[in-house]
mmCIF file of C-alpha atoms and ligand atoms in Angstrom:
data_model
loop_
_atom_site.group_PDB
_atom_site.id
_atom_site.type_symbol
_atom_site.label_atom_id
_atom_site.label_comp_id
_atom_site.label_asym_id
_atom_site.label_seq_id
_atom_site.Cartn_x
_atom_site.Cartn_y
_atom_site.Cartn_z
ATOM 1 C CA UNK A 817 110.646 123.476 75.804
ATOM 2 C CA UNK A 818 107.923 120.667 77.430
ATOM 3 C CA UNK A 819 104.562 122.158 77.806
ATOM 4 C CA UNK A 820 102.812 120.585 80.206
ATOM 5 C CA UNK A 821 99.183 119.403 81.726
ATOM 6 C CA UNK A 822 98.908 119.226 84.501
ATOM 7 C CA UNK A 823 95.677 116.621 85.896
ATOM 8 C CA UNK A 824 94.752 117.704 89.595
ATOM 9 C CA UNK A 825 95.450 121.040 91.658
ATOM 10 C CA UNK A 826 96.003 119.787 94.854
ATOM 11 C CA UNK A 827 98.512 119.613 96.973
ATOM 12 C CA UNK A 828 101.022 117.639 94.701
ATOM 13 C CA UNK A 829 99.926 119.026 91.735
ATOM 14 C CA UNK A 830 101.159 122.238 92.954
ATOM 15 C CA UNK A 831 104.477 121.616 93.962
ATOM 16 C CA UNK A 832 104.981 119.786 90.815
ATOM 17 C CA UNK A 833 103.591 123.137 89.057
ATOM 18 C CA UNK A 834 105.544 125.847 90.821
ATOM 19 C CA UNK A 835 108.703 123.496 90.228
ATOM 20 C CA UNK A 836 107.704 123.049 86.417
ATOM 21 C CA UNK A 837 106.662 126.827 85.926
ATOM 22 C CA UNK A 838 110.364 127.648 87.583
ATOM 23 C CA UNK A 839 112.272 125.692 84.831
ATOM 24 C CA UNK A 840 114.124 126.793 81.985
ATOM 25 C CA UNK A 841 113.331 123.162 80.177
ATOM 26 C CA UNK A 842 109.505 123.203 80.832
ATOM 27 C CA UNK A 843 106.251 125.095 80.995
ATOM 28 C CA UNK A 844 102.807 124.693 82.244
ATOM 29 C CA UNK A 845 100.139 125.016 79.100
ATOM 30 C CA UNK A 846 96.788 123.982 80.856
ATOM 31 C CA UNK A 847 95.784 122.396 84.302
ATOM 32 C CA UNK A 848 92.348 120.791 84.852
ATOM 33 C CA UNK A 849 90.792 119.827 88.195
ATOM 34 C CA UNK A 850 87.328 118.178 89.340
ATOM 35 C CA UNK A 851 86.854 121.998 91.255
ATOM 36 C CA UNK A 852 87.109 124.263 88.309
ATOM 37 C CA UNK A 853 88.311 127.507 91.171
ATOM 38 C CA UNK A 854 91.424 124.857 91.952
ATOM 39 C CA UNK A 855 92.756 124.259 88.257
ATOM 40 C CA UNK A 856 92.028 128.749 87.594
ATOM 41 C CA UNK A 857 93.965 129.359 91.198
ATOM 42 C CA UNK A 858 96.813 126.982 90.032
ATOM 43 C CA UNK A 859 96.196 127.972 86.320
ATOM 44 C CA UNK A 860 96.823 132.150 87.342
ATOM 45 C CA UNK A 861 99.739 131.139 89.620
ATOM 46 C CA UNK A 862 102.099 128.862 86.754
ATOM 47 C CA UNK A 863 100.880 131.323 83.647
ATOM 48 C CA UNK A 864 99.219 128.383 82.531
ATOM 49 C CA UNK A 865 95.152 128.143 81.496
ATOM 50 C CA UNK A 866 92.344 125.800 83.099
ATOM 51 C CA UNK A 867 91.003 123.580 80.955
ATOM 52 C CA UNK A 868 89.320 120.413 81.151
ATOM 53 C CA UNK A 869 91.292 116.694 81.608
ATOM 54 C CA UNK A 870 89.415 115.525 77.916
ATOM 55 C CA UNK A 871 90.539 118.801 76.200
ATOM 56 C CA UNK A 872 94.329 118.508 77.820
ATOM 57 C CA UNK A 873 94.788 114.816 76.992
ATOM 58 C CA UNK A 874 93.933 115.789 73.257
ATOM 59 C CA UNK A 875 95.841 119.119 72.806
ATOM 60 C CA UNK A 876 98.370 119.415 70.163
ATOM 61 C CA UNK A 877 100.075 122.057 72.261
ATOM 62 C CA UNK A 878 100.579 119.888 74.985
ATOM 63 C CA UNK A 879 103.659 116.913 75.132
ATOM 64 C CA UNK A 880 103.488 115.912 78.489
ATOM 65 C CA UNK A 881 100.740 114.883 80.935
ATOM 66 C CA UNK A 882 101.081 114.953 84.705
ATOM 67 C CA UNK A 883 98.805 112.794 86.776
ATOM 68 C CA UNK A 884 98.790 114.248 90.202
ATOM 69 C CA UNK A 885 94.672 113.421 90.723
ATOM 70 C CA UNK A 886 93.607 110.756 93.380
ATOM 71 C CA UNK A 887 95.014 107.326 93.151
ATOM 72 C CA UNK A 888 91.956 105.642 91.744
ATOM 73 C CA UNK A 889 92.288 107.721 88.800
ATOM 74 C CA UNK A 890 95.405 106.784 87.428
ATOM 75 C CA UNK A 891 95.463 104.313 85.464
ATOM 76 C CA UNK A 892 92.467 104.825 83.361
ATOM 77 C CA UNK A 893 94.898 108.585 82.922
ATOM 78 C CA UNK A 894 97.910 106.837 82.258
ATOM 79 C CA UNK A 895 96.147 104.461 79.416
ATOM 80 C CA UNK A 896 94.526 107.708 77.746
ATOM 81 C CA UNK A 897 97.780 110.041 78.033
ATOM 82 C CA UNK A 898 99.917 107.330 76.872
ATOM 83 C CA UNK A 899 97.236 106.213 73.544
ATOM 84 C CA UNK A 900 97.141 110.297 72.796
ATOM 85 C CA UNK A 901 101.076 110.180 72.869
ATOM 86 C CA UNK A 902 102.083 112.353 75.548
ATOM 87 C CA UNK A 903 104.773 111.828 77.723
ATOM 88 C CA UNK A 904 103.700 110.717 81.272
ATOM 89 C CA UNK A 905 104.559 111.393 84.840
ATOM 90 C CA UNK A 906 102.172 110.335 87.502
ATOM 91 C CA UNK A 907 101.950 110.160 91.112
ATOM 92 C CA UNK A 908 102.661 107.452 93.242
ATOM 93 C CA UNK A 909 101.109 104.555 93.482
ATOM 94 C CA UNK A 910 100.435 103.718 89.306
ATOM 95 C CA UNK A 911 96.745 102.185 91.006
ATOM 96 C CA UNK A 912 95.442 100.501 93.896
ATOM 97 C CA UNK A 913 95.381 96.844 91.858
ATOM 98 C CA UNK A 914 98.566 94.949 90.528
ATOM 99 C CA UNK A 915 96.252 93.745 87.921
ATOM 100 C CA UNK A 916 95.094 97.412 87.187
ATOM 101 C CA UNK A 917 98.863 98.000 86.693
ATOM 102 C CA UNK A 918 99.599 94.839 84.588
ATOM 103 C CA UNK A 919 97.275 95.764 82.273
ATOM 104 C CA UNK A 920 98.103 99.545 82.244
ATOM 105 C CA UNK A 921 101.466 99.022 81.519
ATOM 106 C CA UNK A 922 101.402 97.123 78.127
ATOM 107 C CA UNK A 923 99.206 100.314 76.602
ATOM 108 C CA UNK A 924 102.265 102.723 77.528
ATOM 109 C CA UNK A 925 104.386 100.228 76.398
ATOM 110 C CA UNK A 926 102.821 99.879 72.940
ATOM 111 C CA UNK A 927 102.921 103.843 72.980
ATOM 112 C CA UNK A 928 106.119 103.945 73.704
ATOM 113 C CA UNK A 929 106.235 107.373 75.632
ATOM 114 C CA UNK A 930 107.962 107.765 78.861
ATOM 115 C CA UNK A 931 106.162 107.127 82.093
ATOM 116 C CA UNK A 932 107.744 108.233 85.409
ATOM 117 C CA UNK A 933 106.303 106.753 88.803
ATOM 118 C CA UNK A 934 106.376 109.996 91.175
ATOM 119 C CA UNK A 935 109.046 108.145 93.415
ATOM 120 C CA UNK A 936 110.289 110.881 94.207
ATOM 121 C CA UNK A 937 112.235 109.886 97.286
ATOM 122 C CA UNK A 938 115.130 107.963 94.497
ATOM 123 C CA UNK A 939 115.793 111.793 93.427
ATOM 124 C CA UNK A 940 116.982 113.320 97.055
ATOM 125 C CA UNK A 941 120.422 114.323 96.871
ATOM 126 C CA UNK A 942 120.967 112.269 100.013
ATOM 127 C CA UNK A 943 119.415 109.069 99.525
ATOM 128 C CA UNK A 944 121.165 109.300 95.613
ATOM 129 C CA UNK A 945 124.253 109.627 97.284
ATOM 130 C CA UNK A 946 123.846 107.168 99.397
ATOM 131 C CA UNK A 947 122.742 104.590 96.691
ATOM 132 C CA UNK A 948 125.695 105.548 94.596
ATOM 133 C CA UNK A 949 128.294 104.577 97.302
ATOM 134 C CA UNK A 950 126.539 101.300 97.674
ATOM 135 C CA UNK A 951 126.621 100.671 94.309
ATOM 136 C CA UNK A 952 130.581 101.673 94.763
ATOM 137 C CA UNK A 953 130.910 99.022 97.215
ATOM 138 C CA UNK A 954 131.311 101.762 100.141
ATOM 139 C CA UNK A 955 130.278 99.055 102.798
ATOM 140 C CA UNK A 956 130.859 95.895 101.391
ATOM 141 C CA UNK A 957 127.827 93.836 100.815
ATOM 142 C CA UNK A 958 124.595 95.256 101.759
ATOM 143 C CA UNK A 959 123.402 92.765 104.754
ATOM 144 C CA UNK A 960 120.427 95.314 106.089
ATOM 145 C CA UNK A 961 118.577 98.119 105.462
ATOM 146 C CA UNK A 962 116.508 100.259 107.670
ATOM 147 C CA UNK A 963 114.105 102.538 106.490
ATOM 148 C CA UNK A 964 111.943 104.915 109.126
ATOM 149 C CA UNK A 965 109.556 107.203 107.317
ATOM 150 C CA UNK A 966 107.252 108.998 109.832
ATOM 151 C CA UNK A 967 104.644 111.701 108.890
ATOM 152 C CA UNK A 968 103.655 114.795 110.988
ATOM 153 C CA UNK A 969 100.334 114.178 111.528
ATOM 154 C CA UNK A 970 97.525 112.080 110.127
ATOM 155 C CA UNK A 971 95.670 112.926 106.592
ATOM 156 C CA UNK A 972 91.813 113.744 106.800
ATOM 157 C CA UNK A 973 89.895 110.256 107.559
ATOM 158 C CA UNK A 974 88.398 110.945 103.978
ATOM 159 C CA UNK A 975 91.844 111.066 102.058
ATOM 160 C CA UNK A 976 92.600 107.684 103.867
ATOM 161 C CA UNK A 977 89.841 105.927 102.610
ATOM 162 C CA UNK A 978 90.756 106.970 99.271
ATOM 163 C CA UNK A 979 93.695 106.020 100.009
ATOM 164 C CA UNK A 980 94.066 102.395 99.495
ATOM 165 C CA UNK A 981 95.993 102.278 103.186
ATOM 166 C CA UNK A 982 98.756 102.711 104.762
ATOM 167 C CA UNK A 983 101.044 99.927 102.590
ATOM 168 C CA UNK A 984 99.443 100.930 99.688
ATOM 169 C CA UNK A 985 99.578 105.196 99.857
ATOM 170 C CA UNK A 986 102.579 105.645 102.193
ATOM 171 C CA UNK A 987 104.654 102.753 102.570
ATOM 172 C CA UNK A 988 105.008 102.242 99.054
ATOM 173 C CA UNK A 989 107.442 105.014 99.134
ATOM 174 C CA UNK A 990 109.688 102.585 101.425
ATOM 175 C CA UNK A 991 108.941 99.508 99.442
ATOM 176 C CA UNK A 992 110.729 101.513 96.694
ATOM 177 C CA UNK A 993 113.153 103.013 98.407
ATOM 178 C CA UNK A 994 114.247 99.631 99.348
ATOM 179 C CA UNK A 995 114.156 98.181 95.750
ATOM 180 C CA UNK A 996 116.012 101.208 94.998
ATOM 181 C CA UNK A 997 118.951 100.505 97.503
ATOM 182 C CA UNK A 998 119.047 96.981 97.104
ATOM 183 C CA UNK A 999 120.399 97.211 93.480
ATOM 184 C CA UNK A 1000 118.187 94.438 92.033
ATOM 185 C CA UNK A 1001 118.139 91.310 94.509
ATOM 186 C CA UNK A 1002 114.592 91.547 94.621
ATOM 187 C CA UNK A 1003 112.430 90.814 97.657
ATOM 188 C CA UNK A 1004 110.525 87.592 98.090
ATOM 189 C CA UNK A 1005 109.297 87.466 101.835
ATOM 190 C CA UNK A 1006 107.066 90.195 103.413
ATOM 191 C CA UNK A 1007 105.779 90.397 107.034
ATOM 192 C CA UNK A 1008 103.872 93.050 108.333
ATOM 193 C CA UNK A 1009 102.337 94.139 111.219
ATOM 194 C CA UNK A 1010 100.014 97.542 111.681
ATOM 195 C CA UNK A 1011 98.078 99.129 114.615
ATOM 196 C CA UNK A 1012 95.812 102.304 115.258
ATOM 197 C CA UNK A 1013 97.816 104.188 117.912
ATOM 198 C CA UNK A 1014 97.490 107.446 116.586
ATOM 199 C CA UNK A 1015 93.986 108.504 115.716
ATOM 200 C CA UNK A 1016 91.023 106.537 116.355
ATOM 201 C CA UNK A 1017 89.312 107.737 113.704
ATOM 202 C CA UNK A 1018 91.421 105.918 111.254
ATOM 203 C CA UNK A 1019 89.788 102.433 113.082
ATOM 204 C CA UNK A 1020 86.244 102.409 111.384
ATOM 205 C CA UNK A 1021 88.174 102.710 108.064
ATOM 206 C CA UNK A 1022 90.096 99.646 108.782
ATOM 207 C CA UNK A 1023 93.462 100.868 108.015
ATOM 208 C CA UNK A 1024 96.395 101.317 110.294
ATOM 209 C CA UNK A 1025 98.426 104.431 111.155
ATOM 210 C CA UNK A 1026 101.439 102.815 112.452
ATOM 211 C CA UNK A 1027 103.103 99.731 110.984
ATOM 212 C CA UNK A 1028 106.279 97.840 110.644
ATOM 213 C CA UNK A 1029 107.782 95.166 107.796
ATOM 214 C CA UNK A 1030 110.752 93.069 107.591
ATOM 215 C CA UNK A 1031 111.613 91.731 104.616
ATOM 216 C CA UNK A 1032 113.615 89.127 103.191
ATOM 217 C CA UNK A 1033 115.574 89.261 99.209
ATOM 218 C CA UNK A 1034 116.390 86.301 97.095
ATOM 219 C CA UNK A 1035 120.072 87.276 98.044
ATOM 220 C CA UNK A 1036 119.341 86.600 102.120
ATOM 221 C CA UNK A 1037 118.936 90.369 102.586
ATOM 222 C CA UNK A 1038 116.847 92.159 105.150
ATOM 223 C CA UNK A 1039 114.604 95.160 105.034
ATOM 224 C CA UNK A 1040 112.752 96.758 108.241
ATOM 225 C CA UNK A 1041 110.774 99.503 107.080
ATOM 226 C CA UNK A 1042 109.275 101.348 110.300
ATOM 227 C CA UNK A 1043 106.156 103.353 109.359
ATOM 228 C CA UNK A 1044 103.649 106.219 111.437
ATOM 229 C CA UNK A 1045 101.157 108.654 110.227
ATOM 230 C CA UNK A 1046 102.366 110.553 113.247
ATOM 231 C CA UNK A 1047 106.007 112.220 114.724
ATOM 232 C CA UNK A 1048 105.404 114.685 117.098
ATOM 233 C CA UNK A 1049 108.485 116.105 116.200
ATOM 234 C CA UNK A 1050 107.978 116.613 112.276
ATOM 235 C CA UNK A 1051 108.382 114.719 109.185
ATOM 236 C CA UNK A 1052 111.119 111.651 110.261
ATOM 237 C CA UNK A 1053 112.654 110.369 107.320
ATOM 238 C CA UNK A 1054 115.761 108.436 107.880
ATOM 239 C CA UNK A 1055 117.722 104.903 106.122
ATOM 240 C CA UNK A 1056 120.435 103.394 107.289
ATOM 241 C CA UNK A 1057 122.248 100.264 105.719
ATOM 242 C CA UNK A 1058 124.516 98.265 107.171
ATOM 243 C CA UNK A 1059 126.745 95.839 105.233
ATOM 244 C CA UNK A 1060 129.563 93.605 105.372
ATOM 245 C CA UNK A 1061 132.620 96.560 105.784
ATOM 246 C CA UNK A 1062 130.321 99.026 107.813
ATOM 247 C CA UNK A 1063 127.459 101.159 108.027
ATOM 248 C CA UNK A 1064 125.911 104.296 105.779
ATOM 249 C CA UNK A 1065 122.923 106.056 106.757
ATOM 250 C CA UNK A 1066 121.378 109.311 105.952
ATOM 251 C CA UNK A 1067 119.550 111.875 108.418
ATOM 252 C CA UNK A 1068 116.712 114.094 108.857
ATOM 253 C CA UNK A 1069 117.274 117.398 107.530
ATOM 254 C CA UNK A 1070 116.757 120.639 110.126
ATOM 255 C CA UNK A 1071 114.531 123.702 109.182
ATOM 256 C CA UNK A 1072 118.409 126.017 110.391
ATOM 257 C CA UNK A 1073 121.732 124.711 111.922
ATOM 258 C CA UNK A 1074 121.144 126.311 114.923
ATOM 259 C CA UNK A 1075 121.494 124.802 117.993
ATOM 260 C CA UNK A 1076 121.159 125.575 121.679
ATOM 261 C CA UNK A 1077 123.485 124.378 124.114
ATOM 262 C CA UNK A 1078 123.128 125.289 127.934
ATOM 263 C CA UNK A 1079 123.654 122.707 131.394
ATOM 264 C CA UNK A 1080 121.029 120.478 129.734
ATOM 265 C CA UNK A 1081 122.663 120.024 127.043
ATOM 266 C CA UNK A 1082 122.819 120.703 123.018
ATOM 267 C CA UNK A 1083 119.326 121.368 121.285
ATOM 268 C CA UNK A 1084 119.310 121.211 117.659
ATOM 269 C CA UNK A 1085 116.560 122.993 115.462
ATOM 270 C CA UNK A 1086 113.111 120.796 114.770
ATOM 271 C CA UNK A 1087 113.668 119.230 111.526
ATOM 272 C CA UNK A 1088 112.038 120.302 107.949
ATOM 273 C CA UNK A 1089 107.894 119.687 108.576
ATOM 274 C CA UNK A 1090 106.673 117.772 105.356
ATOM 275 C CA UNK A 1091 107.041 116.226 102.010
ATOM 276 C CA UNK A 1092 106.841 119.924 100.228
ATOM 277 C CA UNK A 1093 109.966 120.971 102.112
ATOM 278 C CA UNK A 1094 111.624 118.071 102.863
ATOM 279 C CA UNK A 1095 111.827 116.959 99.360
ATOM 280 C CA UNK A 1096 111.771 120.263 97.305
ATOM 281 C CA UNK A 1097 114.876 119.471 95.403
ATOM 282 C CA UNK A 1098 113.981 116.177 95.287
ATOM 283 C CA UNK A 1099 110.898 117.083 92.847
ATOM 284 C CA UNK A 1100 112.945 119.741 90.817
ATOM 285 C CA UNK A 1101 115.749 116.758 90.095
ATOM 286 C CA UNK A 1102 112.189 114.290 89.681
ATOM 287 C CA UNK A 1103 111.220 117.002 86.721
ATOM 288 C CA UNK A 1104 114.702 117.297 85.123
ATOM 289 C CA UNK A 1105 115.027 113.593 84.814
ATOM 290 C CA UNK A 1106 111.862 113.370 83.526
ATOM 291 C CA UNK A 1107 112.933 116.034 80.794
ATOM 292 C CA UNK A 1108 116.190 113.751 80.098
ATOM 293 C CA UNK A 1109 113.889 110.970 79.523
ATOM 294 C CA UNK A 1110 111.877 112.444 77.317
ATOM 295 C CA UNK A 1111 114.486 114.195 75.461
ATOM 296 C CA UNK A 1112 116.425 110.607 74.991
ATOM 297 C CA UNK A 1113 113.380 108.844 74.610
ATOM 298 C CA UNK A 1114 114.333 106.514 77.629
ATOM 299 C CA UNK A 1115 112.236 105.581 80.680
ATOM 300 C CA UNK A 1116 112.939 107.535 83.658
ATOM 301 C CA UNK A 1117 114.960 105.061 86.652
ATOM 302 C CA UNK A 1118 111.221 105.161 88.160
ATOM 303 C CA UNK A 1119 109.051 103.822 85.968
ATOM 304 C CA UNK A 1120 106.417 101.934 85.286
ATOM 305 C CA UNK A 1121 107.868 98.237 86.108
ATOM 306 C CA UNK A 1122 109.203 99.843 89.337
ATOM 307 C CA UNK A 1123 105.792 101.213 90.422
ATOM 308 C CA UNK A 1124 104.242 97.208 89.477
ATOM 309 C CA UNK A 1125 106.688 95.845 91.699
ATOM 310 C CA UNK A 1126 106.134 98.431 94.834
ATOM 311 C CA UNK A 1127 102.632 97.598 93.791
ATOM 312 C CA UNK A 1128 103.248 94.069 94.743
ATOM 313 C CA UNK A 1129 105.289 94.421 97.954
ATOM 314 C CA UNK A 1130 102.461 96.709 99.224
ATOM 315 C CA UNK A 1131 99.299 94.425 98.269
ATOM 316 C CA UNK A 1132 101.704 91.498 99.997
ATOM 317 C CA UNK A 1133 102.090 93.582 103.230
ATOM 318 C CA UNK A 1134 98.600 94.821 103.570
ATOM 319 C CA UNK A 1135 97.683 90.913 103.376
ATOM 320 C CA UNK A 1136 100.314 89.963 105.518
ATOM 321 C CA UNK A 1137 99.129 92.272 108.304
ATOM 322 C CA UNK A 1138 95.744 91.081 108.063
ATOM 323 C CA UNK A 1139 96.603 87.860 108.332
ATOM 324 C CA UNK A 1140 99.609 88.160 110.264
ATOM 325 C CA UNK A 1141 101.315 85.087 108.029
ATOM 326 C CA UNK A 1142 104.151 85.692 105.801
ATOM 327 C CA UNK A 1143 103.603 86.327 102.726
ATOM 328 C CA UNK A 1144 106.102 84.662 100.090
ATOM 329 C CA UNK A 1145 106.123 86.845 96.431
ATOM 330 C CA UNK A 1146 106.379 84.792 93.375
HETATM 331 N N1 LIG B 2003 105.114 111.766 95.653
HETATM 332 C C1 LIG B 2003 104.678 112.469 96.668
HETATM 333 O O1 LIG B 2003 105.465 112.982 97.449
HETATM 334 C C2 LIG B 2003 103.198 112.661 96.874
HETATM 335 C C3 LIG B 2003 102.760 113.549 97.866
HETATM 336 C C4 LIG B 2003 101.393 113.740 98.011
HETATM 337 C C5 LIG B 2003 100.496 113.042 97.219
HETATM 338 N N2 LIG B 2003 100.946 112.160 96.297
HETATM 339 C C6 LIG B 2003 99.997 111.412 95.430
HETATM 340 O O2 LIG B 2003 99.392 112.378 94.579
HETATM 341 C C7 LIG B 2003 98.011 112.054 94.379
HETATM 342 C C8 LIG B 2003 97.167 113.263 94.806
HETATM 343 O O3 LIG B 2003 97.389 113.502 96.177
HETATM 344 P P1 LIG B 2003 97.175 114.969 96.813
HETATM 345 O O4 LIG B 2003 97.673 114.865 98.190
HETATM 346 O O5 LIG B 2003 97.703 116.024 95.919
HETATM 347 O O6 LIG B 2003 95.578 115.013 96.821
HETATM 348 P P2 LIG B 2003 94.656 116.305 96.829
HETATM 349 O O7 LIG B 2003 93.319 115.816 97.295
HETATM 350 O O8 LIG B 2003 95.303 117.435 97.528
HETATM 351 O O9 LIG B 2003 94.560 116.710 95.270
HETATM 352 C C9 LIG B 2003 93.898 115.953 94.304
HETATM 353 C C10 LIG B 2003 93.183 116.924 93.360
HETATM 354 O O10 LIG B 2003 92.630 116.177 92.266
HETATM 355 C C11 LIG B 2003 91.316 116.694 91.993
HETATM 356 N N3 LIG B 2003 90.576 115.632 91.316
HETATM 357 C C12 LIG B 2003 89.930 114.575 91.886
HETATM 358 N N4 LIG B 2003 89.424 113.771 90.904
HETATM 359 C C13 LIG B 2003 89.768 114.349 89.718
HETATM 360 C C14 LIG B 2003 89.544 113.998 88.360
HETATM 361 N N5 LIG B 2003 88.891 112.872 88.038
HETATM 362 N N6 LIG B 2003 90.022 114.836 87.401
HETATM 363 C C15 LIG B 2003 90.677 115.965 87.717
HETATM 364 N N7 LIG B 2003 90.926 116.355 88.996
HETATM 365 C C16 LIG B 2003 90.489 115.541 89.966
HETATM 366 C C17 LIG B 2003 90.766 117.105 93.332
HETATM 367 O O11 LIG B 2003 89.731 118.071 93.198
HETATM 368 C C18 LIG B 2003 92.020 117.674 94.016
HETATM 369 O O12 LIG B 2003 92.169 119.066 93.798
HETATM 370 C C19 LIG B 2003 97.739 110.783 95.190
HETATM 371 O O13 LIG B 2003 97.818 109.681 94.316
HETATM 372 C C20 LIG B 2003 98.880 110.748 96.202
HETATM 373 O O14 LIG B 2003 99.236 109.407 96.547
HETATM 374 C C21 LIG B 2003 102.275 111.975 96.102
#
């Protein structure tokens, strides 16, 4: 049995919780929040205690730390987890800085404990599959691959200048997903271009809400990532790759199979609303292979290296769509 603690009571550090309180393997021993009322609520609902982040990273009752605080926070969490020995899983992205990272990730290293990126997009049963029949040679040689990951509706204009940006908080999902897909011929040309088109507010902060990359591998490959902050028509999250003996591609999933069908046509349900549905057993298959890892003492497939090099793809398209050059990765 893991015992958990859990850093942060919001709204991933719930789901990751609940799913962790609901598993046979794992349990939740303390969580600790900057509101003390948000790590009790979580605290009464997992059967776990609130406690503070110093007295959780130091427990002897406690082998695993999850890091589901704000972004900026990570890495200094990561490098005190990882010296006290505890196994690590923490949210996406590892820290706004690839420097920040490089030096974060030799500490874990000399630890030795397993760290787990929150990608948690590489554990859908869908977009596993999918990767597995590429790997199988499905469709040939992979030649492109479209990603389209569109969010209901905007975050407050005070999470987004947390945030690091669009590339940096929500794209990076993409930038992994693509790494993830691509099966190692790593990426060396980014372009980007962003807009405000869907809440003005977002302007002052100077981020973008709506943006879209093409990418280029070592290998010749090509990525187009397609990005908003708003769908009117629910959380769009869809990849298609297309290679040299035809096409896979994997859909959005609908709240029912219902559909309605009359002279104008069929109408299909409106599809799942957010991450916390969307990619429920995503996180539950995100725990268990962070159980295996620990277990084996191996790194998870998302780890630390992984989140360095999403790190890098996002940093070169936030540039890039500043500057609106290309920007080359060494
Ligand atoms: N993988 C995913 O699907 C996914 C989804 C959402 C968020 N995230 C990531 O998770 C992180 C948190 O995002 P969120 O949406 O849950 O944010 P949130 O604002 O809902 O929750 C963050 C919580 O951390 C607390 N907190 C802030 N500073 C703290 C500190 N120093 N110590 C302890 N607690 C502290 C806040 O009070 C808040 O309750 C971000 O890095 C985000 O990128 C990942």
């Amino acid at each position: 049995m893991v015992r958990f603690g859990i850093l942060g009571a919001g709204r991933i550090g719930n789901v990751h919780g609940r799913t962790i309180a609901g598993s046979s393997r794992a349990s939740v021993a303390y969580v600790a929040d900057a509101i003390p009322e948000a790590a009790q609520k979580l605290a009464a609902v997992v059967g776990a205690k609130a406690a503070s982040v110093d007295d959780i990273i130091a427990a002897r009752d406690v082998d695993a730390i999850l890091i589901g605080t704000p972004t900026d926070t990570h890495a200094d969490l990561i490098e005190r987890a990882a010296r006290a020995g505890k196994a690590i899983l923490c949210e996406k992205p590892v820290s706004l800085s690839v420097e920040r990272i490089e030096q974060c990730l030799p500490v874990v290293e000399k630890a030795g404990v397993p760290l787990l990126i929150g990608f948690n997009r590489r554990y859908d049963p869908n977009f596993q599959q999918l990767e597995q029949r590429l790997r199988g040679g499905d469709i040939g040689e992979v030649e492109i691959v479209t990603i389209i990951s569109r969010d209901p509706a905007p975050p407050p204009v005070a999470y987004i200048e947390r945030s690091g940006g669009l590339y940096r908080d929500m794209m990076i999902h993409d930038f992994d997903m693509a790494r993830f897909l691509l099966g190692g011929d790593e990426i060396v040309t980014v372009h980007a271009l962003g807009s405000v088109l869907t809440d003005p507010a977002i302007k002052p902060t100077g981020d973008v809400d709506t943006a879209v990359v093409h990418m280029q591998t070592a290998g010749g490959r090509l990525v187009v990532i397609s990005n908003s902050r708003r769908a009117t028509y629910g959380y769009d999250q869809r990849i298609e790759v297309h290679g040299s003996k035809g096409m896979l591609r994997a859909g959005n999933i609908h709240m029912t199979t219902l559909e309605k069908a009359d002279a104008n046509g069929f109408a299909a349900d409106v599809i799942q609303n957010f991450f916390i549905d969307r990619y429920a057993a995503a996180y539950a298959a995100e725990i268990n292979a962070f159980l295996d890892a620990i277990e084996k003492g191996t790194q998870p497939r998302a780890n630390g290296h992984d989140g360095l090099m999403a790190q890098k793809l996002a940093e070169a398209a936030t540039q890039s769509s500043r500057t609106g050059q290309v920007v080359k990765i060494s």
